mmCIF file of C-alpha atoms in Angstrom:
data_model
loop_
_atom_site.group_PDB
_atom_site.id
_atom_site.type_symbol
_atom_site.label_atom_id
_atom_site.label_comp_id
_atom_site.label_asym_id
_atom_site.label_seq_id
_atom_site.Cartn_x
_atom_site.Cartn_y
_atom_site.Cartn_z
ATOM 1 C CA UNK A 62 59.015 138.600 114.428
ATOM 2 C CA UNK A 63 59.719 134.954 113.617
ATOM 3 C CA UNK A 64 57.756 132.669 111.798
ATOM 4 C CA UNK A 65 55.537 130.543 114.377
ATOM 5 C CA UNK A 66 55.657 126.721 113.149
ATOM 6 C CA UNK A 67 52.304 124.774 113.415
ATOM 7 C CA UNK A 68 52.068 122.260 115.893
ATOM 8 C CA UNK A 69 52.493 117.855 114.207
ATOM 9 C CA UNK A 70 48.695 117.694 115.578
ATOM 10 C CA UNK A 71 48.211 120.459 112.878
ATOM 11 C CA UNK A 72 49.756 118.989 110.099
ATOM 12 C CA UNK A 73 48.763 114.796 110.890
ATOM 13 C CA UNK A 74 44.760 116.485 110.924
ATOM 14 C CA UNK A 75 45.289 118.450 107.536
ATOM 15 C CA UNK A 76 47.255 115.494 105.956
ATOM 16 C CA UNK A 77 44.182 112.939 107.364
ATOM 17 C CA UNK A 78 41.594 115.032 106.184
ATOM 18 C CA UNK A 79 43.213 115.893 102.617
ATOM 19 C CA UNK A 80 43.480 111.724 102.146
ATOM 20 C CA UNK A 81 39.651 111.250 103.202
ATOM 21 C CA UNK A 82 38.834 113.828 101.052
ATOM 22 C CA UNK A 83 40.668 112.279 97.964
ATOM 23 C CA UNK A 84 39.445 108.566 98.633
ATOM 24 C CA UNK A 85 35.553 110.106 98.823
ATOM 25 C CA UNK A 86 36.430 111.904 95.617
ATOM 26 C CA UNK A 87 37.781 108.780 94.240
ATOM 27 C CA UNK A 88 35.342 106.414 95.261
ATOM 28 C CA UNK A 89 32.364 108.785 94.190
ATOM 29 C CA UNK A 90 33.982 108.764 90.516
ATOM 30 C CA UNK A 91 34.859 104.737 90.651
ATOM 31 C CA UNK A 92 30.775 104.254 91.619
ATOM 32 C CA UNK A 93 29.556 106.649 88.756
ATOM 33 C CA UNK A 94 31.756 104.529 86.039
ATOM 34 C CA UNK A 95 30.603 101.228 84.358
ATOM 35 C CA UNK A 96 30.488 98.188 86.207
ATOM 36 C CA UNK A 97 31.757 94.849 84.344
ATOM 37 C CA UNK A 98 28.928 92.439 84.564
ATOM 38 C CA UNK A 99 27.936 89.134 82.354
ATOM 39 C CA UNK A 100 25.185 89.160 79.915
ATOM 40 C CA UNK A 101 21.937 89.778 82.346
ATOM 41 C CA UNK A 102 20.324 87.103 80.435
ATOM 42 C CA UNK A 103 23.346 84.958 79.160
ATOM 43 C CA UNK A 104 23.133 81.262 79.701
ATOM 44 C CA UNK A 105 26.782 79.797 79.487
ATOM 45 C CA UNK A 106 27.880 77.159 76.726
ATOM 46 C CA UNK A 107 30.883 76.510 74.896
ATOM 47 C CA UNK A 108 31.087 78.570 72.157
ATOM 48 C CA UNK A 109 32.381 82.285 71.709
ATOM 49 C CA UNK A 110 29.289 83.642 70.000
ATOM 50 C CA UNK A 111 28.377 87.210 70.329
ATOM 51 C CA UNK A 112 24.364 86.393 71.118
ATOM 52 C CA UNK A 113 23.538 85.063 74.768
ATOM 53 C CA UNK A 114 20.974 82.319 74.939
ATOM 54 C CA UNK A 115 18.562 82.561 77.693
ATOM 55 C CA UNK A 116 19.674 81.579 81.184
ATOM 56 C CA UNK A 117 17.516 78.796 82.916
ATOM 57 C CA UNK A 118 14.562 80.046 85.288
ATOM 58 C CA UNK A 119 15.500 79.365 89.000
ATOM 59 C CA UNK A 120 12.817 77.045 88.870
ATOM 60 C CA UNK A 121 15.138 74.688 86.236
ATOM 61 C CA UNK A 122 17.974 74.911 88.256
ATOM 62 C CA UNK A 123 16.426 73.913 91.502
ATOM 63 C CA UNK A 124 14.383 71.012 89.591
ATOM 64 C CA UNK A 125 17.732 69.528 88.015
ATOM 65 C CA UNK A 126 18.341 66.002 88.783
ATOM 66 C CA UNK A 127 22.040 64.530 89.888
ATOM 67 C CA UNK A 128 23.206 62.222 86.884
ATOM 68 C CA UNK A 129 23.042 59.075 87.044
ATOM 69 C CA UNK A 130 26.267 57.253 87.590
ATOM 70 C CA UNK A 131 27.412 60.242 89.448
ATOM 71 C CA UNK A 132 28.497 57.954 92.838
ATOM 72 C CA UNK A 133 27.715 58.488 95.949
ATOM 73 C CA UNK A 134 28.480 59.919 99.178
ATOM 74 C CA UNK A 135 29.270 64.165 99.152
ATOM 75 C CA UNK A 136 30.793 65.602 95.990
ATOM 76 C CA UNK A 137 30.717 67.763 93.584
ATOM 77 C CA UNK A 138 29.166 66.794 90.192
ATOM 78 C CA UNK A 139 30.039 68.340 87.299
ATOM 79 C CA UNK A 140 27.591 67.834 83.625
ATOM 80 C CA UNK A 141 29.604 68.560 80.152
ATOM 81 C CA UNK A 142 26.928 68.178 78.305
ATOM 82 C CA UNK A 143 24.819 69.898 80.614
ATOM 83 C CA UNK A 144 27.594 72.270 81.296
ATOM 84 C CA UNK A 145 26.198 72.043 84.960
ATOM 85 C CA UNK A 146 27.628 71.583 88.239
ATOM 86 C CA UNK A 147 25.473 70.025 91.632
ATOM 87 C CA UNK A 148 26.582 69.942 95.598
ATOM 88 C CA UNK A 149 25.445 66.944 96.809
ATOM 89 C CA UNK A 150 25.659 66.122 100.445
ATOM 90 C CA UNK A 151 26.217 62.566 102.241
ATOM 91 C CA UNK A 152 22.597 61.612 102.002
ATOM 92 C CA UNK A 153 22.891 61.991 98.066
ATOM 93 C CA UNK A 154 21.139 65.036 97.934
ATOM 94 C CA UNK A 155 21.812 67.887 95.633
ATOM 95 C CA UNK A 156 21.944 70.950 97.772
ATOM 96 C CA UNK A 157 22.466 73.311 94.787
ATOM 97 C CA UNK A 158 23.211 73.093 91.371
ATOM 98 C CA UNK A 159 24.477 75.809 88.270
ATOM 99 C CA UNK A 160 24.836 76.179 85.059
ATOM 100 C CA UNK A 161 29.011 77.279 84.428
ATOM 101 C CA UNK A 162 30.924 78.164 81.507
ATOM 102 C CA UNK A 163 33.248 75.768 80.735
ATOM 103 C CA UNK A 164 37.061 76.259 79.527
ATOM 104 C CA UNK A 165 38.385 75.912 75.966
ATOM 105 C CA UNK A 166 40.163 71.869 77.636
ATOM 106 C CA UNK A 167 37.205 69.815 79.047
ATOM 107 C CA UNK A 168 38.171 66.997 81.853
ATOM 108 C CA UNK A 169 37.661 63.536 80.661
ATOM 109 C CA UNK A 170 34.756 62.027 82.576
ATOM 110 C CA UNK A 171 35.684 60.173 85.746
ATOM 111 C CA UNK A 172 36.279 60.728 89.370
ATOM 112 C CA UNK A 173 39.055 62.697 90.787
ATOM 113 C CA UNK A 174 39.438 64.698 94.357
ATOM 114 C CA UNK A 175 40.086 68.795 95.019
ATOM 115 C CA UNK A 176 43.720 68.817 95.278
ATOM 116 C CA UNK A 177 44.657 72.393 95.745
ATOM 117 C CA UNK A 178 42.556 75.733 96.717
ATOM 118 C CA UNK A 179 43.914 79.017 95.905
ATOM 119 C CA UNK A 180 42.267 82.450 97.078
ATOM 120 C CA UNK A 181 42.876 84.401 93.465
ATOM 121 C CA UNK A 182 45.165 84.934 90.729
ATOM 122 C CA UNK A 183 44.739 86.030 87.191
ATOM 123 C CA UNK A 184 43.521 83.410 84.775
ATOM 124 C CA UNK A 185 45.302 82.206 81.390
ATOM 125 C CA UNK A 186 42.498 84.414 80.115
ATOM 126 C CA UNK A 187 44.023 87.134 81.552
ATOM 127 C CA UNK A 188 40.819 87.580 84.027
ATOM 128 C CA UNK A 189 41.233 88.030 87.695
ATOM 129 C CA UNK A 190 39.674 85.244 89.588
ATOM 130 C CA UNK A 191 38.887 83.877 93.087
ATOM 131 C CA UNK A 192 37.933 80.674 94.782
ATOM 132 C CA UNK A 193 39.876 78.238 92.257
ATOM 133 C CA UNK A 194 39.406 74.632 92.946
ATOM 134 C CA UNK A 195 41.558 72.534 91.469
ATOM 135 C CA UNK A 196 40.677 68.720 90.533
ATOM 136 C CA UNK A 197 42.671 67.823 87.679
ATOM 137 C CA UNK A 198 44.640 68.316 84.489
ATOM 138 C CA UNK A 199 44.042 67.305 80.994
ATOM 139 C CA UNK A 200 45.630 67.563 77.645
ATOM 140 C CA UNK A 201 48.087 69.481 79.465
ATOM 141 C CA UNK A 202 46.097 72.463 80.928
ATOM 142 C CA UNK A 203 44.537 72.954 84.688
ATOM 143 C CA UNK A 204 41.431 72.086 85.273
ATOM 144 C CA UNK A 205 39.685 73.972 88.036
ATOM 145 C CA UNK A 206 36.394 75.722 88.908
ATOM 146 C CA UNK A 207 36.479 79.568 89.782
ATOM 147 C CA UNK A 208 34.445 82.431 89.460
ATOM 148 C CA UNK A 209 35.937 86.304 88.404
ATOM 149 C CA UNK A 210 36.335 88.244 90.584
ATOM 150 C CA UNK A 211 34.145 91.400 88.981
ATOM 151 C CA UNK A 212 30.896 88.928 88.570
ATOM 152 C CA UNK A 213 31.589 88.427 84.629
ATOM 153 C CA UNK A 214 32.097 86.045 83.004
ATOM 154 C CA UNK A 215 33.423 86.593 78.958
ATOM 155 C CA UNK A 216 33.697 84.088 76.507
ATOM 156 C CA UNK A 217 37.386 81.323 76.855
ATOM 157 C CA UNK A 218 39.275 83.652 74.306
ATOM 158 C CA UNK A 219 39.711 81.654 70.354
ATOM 159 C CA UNK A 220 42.578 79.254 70.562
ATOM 160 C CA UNK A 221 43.664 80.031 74.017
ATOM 161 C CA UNK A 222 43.497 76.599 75.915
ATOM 162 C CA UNK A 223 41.380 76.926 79.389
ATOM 163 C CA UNK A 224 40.811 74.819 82.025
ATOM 164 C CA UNK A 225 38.811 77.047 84.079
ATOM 165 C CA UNK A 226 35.263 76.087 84.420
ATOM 166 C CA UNK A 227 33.718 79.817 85.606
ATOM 167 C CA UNK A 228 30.488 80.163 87.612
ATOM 168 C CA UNK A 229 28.686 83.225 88.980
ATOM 169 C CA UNK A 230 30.062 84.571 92.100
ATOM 170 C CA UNK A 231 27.647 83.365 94.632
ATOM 171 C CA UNK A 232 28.088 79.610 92.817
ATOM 172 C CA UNK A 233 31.727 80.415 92.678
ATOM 173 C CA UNK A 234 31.600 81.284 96.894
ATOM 174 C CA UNK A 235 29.378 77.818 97.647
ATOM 175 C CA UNK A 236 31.442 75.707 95.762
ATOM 176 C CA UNK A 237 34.624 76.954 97.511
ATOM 177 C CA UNK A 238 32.642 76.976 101.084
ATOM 178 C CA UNK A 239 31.405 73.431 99.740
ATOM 179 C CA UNK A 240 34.381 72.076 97.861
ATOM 180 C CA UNK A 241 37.468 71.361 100.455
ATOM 181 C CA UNK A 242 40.897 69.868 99.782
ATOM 182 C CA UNK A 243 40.387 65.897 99.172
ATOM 183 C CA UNK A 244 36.525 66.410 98.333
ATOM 184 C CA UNK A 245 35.098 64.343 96.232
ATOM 185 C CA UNK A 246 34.729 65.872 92.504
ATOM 186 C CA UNK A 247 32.563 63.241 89.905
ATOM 187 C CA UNK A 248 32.379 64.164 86.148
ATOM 188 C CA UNK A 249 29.999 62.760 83.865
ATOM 189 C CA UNK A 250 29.307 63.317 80.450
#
């Protein structure tokens, strides 16, 4: 008697239900592992050190004044020295405002306009990163805002020169829903 050969229904349904069966597995495992995350409690600044200084309440961040000097009219305004960034609108009203960690390169204070948005890449850190707003360059390097793409956000790595000015991820999605091509981009010291 010859061998009877199972129907290509057969075989598509086995194949399909082996693959679900492997992703489930898969994702079960990648959801039990760790998840990359900043310091819950980290408050960004400049320097590399190992020990995260409190972040602001949400009452301080929502309380935060735009600078003086800062112009007028919709932009984004970004503090060094406060290492800070707000969203003002038209009316010259901040409509939110963060703390960031800035890059290894600062931008010089001044006024400058977005002049390129990119979806994601990997940064010079070697982080992968979304929403980058560019505005400038300085000393060389790229300046741009973006946020990583897994939420953290590490330390600029010791003598690597960055221009990328990290936020959280929410910040790091209402800048780029905020920040288009030709807006408006004021720093202050």
């Amino acid at each position: 008697m010859p061998a009877r050969r199972l129907p290509s229904w057969a075989w598509v349904t086995g194949l399909t239900t082996g693959a679900i069966v492997a992703v489930v597995a898969l994702a079960v495992q990648a959801d039990g592992g760790t998840h990359p995350s900043a310091a819950a409690g980290a408050r960004p600044h400049a320097s590399a050190s190992a020990t995260p200084e409190p972040k602001p309440t949400p009452s301080a961040i929502t309380s935060a004044e735009v600078p003086d000097g800062s112009g007028t009219g919709r932009r984004i305004v970004y503090s060094l020295d406060q290492d800070r960034v707000w969203l003002v609108d038209a009316d010259d009203r901040a409509r939110s405002t963060f703390t960031v960690w800035p890059g290894t390169v600062d931008p010089k204070p001044g006024s400058y306009t977005i002049s390129l948005r990119k979806d994601a890449t990997t940064g010079s850190d070697g982080v992968d990163i979304e929403h980058i707003v560019y505005f400038t360059v300085s000393s060389g390097v790229n300046i741009a805002f973006s946020n990583a793409v897994d939420g953290s956000s590490p330390p600029p790595a010791s003598g690597t020169p960055t221009g990328g000015i990290r936020l959280h991820k929410a910040d790091g999605t209402a800048l780029w829903a905020f920040g288009a091509t030709g807006t408006n981009v004021r720093v202050v010291p």
